Short mmCIF file of C-alpha atoms and ligand atoms in Angstrom, two decimals:
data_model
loop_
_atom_site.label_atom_id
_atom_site.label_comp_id
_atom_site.label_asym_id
_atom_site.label_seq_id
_atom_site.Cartn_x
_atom_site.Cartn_y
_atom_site.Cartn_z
CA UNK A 1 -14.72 -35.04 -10.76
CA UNK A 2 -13.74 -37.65 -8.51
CA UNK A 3 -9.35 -36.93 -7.79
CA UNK A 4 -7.30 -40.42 -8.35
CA UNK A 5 -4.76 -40.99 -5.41
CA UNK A 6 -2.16 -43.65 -5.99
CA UNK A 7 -0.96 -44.51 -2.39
CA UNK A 8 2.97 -45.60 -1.82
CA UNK A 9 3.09 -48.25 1.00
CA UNK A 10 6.08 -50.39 3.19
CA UNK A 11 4.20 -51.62 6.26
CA UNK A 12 0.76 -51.67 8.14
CA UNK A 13 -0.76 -49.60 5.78
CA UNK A 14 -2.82 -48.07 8.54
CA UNK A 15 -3.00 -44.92 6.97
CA UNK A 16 -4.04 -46.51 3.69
CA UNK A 17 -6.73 -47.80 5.29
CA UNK A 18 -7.90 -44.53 6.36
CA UNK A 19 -7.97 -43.37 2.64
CA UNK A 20 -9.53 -46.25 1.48
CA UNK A 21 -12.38 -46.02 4.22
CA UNK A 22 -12.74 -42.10 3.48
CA UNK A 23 -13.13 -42.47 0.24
CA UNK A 24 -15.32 -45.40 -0.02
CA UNK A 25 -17.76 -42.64 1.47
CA UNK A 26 -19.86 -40.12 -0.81
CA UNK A 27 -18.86 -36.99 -1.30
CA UNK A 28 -15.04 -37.33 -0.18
CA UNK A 29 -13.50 -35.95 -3.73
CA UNK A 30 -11.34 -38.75 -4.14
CA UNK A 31 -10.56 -42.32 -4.54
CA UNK A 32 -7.46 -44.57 -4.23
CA UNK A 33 -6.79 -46.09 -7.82
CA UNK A 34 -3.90 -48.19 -6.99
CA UNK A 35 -1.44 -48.70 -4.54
CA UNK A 36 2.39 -49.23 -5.02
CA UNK A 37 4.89 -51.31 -2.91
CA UNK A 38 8.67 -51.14 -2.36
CA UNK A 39 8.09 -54.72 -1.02
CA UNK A 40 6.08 -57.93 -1.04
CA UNK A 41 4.55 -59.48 2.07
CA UNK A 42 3.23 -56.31 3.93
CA UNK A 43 -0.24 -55.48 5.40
CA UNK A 44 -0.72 -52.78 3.05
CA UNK A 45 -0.78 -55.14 -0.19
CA UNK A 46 -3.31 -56.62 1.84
CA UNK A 47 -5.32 -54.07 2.27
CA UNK A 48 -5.42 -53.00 -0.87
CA UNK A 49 -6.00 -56.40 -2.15
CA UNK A 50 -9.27 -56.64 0.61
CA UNK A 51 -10.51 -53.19 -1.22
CA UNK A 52 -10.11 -54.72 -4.61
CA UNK A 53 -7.65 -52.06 -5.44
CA UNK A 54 -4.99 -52.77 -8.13
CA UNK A 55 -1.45 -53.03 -6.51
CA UNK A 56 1.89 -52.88 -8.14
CA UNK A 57 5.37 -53.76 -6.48
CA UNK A 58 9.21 -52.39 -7.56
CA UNK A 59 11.61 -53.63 -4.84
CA UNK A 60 14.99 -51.86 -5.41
CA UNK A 61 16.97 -55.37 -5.10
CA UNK A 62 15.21 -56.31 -9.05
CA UNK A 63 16.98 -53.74 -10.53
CA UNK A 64 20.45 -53.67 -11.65
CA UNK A 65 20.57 -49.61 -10.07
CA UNK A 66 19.02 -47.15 -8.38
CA UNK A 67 18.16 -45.26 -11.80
CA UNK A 68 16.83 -48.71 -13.22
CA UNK A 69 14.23 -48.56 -9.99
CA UNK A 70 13.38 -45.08 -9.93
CA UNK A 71 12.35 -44.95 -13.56
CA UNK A 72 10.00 -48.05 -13.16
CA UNK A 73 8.60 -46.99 -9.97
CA UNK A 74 7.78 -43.63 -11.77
CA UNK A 75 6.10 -45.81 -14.96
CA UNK A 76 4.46 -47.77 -12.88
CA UNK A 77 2.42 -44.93 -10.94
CA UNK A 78 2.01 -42.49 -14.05
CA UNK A 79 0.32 -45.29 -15.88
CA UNK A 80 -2.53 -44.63 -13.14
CA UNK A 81 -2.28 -41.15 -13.69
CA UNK A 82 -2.40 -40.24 -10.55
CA UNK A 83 -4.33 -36.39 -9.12
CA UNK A 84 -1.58 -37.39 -6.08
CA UNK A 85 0.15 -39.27 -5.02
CA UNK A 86 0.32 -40.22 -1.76
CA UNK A 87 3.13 -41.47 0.57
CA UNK A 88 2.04 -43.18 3.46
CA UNK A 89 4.91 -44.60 5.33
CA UNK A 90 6.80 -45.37 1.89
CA UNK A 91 10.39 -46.62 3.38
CA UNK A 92 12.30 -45.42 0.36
CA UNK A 93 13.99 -41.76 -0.86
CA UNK A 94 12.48 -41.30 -4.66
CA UNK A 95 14.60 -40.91 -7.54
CA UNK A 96 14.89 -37.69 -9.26
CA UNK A 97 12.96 -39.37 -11.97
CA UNK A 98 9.84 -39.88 -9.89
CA UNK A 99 10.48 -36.28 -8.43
CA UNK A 100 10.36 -34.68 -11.61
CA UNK A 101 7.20 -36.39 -12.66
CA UNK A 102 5.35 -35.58 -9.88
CA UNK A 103 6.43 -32.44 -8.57
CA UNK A 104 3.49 -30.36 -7.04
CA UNK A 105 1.25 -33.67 -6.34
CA UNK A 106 3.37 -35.79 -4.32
CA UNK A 107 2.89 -35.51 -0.68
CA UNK A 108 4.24 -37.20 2.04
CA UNK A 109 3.12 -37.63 5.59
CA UNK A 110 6.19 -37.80 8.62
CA UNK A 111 5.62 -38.18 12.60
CA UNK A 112 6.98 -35.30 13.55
CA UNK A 113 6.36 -31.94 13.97
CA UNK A 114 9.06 -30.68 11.33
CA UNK A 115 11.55 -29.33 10.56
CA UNK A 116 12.07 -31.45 14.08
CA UNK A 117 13.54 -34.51 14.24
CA UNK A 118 13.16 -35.60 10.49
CA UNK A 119 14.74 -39.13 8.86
CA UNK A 120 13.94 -42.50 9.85
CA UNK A 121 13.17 -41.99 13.51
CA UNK A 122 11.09 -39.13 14.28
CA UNK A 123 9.17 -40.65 17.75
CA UNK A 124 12.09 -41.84 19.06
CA UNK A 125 14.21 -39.00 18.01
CA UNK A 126 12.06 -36.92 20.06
CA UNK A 127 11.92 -39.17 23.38
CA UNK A 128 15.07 -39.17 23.19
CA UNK A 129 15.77 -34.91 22.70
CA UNK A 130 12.82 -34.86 25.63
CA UNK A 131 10.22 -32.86 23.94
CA UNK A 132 6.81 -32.50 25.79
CA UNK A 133 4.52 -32.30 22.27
CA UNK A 134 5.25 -33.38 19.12
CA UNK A 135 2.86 -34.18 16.49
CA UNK A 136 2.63 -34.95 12.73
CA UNK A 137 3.40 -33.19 9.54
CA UNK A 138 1.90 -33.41 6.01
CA UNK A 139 4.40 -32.09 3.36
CA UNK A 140 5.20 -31.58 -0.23
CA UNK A 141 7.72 -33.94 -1.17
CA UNK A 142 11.07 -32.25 -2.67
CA UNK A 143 14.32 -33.97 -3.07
CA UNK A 144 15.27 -33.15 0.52
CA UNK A 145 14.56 -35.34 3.59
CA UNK A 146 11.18 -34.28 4.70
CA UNK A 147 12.29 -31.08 3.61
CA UNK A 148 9.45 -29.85 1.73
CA UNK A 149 6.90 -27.00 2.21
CA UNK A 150 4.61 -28.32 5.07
CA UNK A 151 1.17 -28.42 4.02
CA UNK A 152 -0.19 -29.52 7.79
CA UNK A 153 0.84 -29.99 11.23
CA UNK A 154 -1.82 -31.79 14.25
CA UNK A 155 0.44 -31.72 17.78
CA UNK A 156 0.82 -34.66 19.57
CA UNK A 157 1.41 -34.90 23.96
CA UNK A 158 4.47 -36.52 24.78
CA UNK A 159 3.80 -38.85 28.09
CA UNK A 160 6.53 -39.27 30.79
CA UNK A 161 6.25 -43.04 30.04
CA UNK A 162 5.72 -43.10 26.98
CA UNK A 163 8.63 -45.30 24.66
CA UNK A 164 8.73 -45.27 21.27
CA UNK A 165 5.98 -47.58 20.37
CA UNK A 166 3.56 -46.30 22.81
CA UNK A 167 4.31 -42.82 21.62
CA UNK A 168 4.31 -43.80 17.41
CA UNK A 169 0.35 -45.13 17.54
CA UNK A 170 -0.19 -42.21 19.58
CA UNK A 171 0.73 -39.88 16.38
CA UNK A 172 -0.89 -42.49 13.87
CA UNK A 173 -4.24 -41.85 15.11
CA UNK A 174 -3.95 -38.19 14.87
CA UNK A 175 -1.83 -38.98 11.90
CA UNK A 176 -4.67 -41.05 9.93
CA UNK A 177 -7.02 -37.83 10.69
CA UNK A 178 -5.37 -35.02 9.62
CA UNK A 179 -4.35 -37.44 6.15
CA UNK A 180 -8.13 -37.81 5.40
CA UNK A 181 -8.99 -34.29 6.22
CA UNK A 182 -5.87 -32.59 4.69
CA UNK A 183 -6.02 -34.64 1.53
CA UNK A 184 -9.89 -34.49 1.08
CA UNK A 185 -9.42 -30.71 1.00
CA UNK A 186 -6.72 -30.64 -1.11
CA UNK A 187 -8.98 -32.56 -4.03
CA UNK A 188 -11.86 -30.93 -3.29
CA UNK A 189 -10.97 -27.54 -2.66
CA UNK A 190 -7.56 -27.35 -4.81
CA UNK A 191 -3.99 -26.00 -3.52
CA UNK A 192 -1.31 -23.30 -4.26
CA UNK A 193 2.39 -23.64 -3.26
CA UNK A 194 3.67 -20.32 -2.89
CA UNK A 195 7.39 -20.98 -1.73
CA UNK A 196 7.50 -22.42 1.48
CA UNK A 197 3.63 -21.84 2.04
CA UNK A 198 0.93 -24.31 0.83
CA UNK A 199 -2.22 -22.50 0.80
CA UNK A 200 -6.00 -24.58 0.51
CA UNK A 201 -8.65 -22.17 0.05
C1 LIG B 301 3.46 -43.48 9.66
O1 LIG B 301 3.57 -42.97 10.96
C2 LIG B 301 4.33 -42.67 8.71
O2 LIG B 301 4.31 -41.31 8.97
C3 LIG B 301 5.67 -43.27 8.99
O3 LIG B 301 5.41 -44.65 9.07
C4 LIG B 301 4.09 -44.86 9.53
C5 LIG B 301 3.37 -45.72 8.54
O4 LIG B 301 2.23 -46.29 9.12
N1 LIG B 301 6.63 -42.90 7.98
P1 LIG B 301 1.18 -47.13 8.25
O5 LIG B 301 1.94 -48.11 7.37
O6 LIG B 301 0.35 -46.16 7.45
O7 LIG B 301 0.35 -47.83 9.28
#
């Protein structure tokens, strides 16, 4: 059986990409089924547009609250029915709604090596602390920030002159691999959370 991934986008959508050209192959275990927005005018919708995937949009300014947004968001992705669900650079904190529904299949992806330097900034956060490697992290999303049991981690070399930008792409290539790999696994293979531990087989 073939997993359905519904991907949650803001920007490039460079890691989309990856899951759309992994699983465009044979064999992968999974395809993307739709792909879901917190705003108009991005790369991503593009992308999924170019694929001839089905794309959806909720911004959180059409709604008269957060509550109103959360629960659409979470309509709009169940009615895919989603194996996981995917966020890949997402820019928004989900609702409890959207929590609930997915708990145990929604899984994030943040460029750092957590539980350092989580939130909005982790590359620069860690230029700025001095690190010599960070990396990426693939997590189970929980109603923390990027607080969730880490599912898994790819280090990253920090250069001397390396800024922020220089240092971000850096982790996005190793980031778009170990998204592919980790995910493809997860479908094919299946996955346990045991507390804090995610276990593949
Ligand atoms: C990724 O590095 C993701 O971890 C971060 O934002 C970036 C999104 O990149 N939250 P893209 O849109 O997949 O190219």
């Amino acid at each position: 059986m073939t997993a359905r991934l519904v991907v949650l986008v803001s920007g490039a959508g460079t890691n989309l990409q990856a899951l759309l050209d992994a699983s465009a192959g044979p064999g992968y275990g999974a395809r993307v089924v739709a792909v879901g927005a917190d705003r108009t005018d991005i790369e991503a919708l593009a992308r999924a547009e170019r694929a001839g995937v089905p794309s959806f949009v909720r911004r959180v300014a059409d709604f008269a609250d957060r509550d109103g947004w959360d629960r659409s968001l979470t309509d709009a992705v169940a009615a895919f029915q989603p194996d996981l669900v995917v966020s890949a650079g997402f820019g928004k904190l989900f609702g409890p709604v959207f929590l609930e529904r997915f708990s145990g299949k929604l899984i994030n992806s943040h460029p750092a090596l957590l539980p350092s330097f989580p939130g909005l900034h982790g590359p620069r956060d860690a230029l700025a602390y001095g690190v010599k490697i960070t990396g990426v992290t693939l997590f189970m999303v929980d109603a923390g920030v990027d607080s969730g049991p880490v599912i898994a981690q790819a280090a990253v070399p920090v250069d001397d002159d390396d800024d922020e930008t220089t240092l971000h792409e850096r982790i996005k290539e190793v980031e778009r691999g170990l998204m592919v790999d980790t995910v493809g696994r997860m479908v094919r293979d299946g996955y346990r959370v045991r507390g804090r531990k995610v276990l593949i087989p």
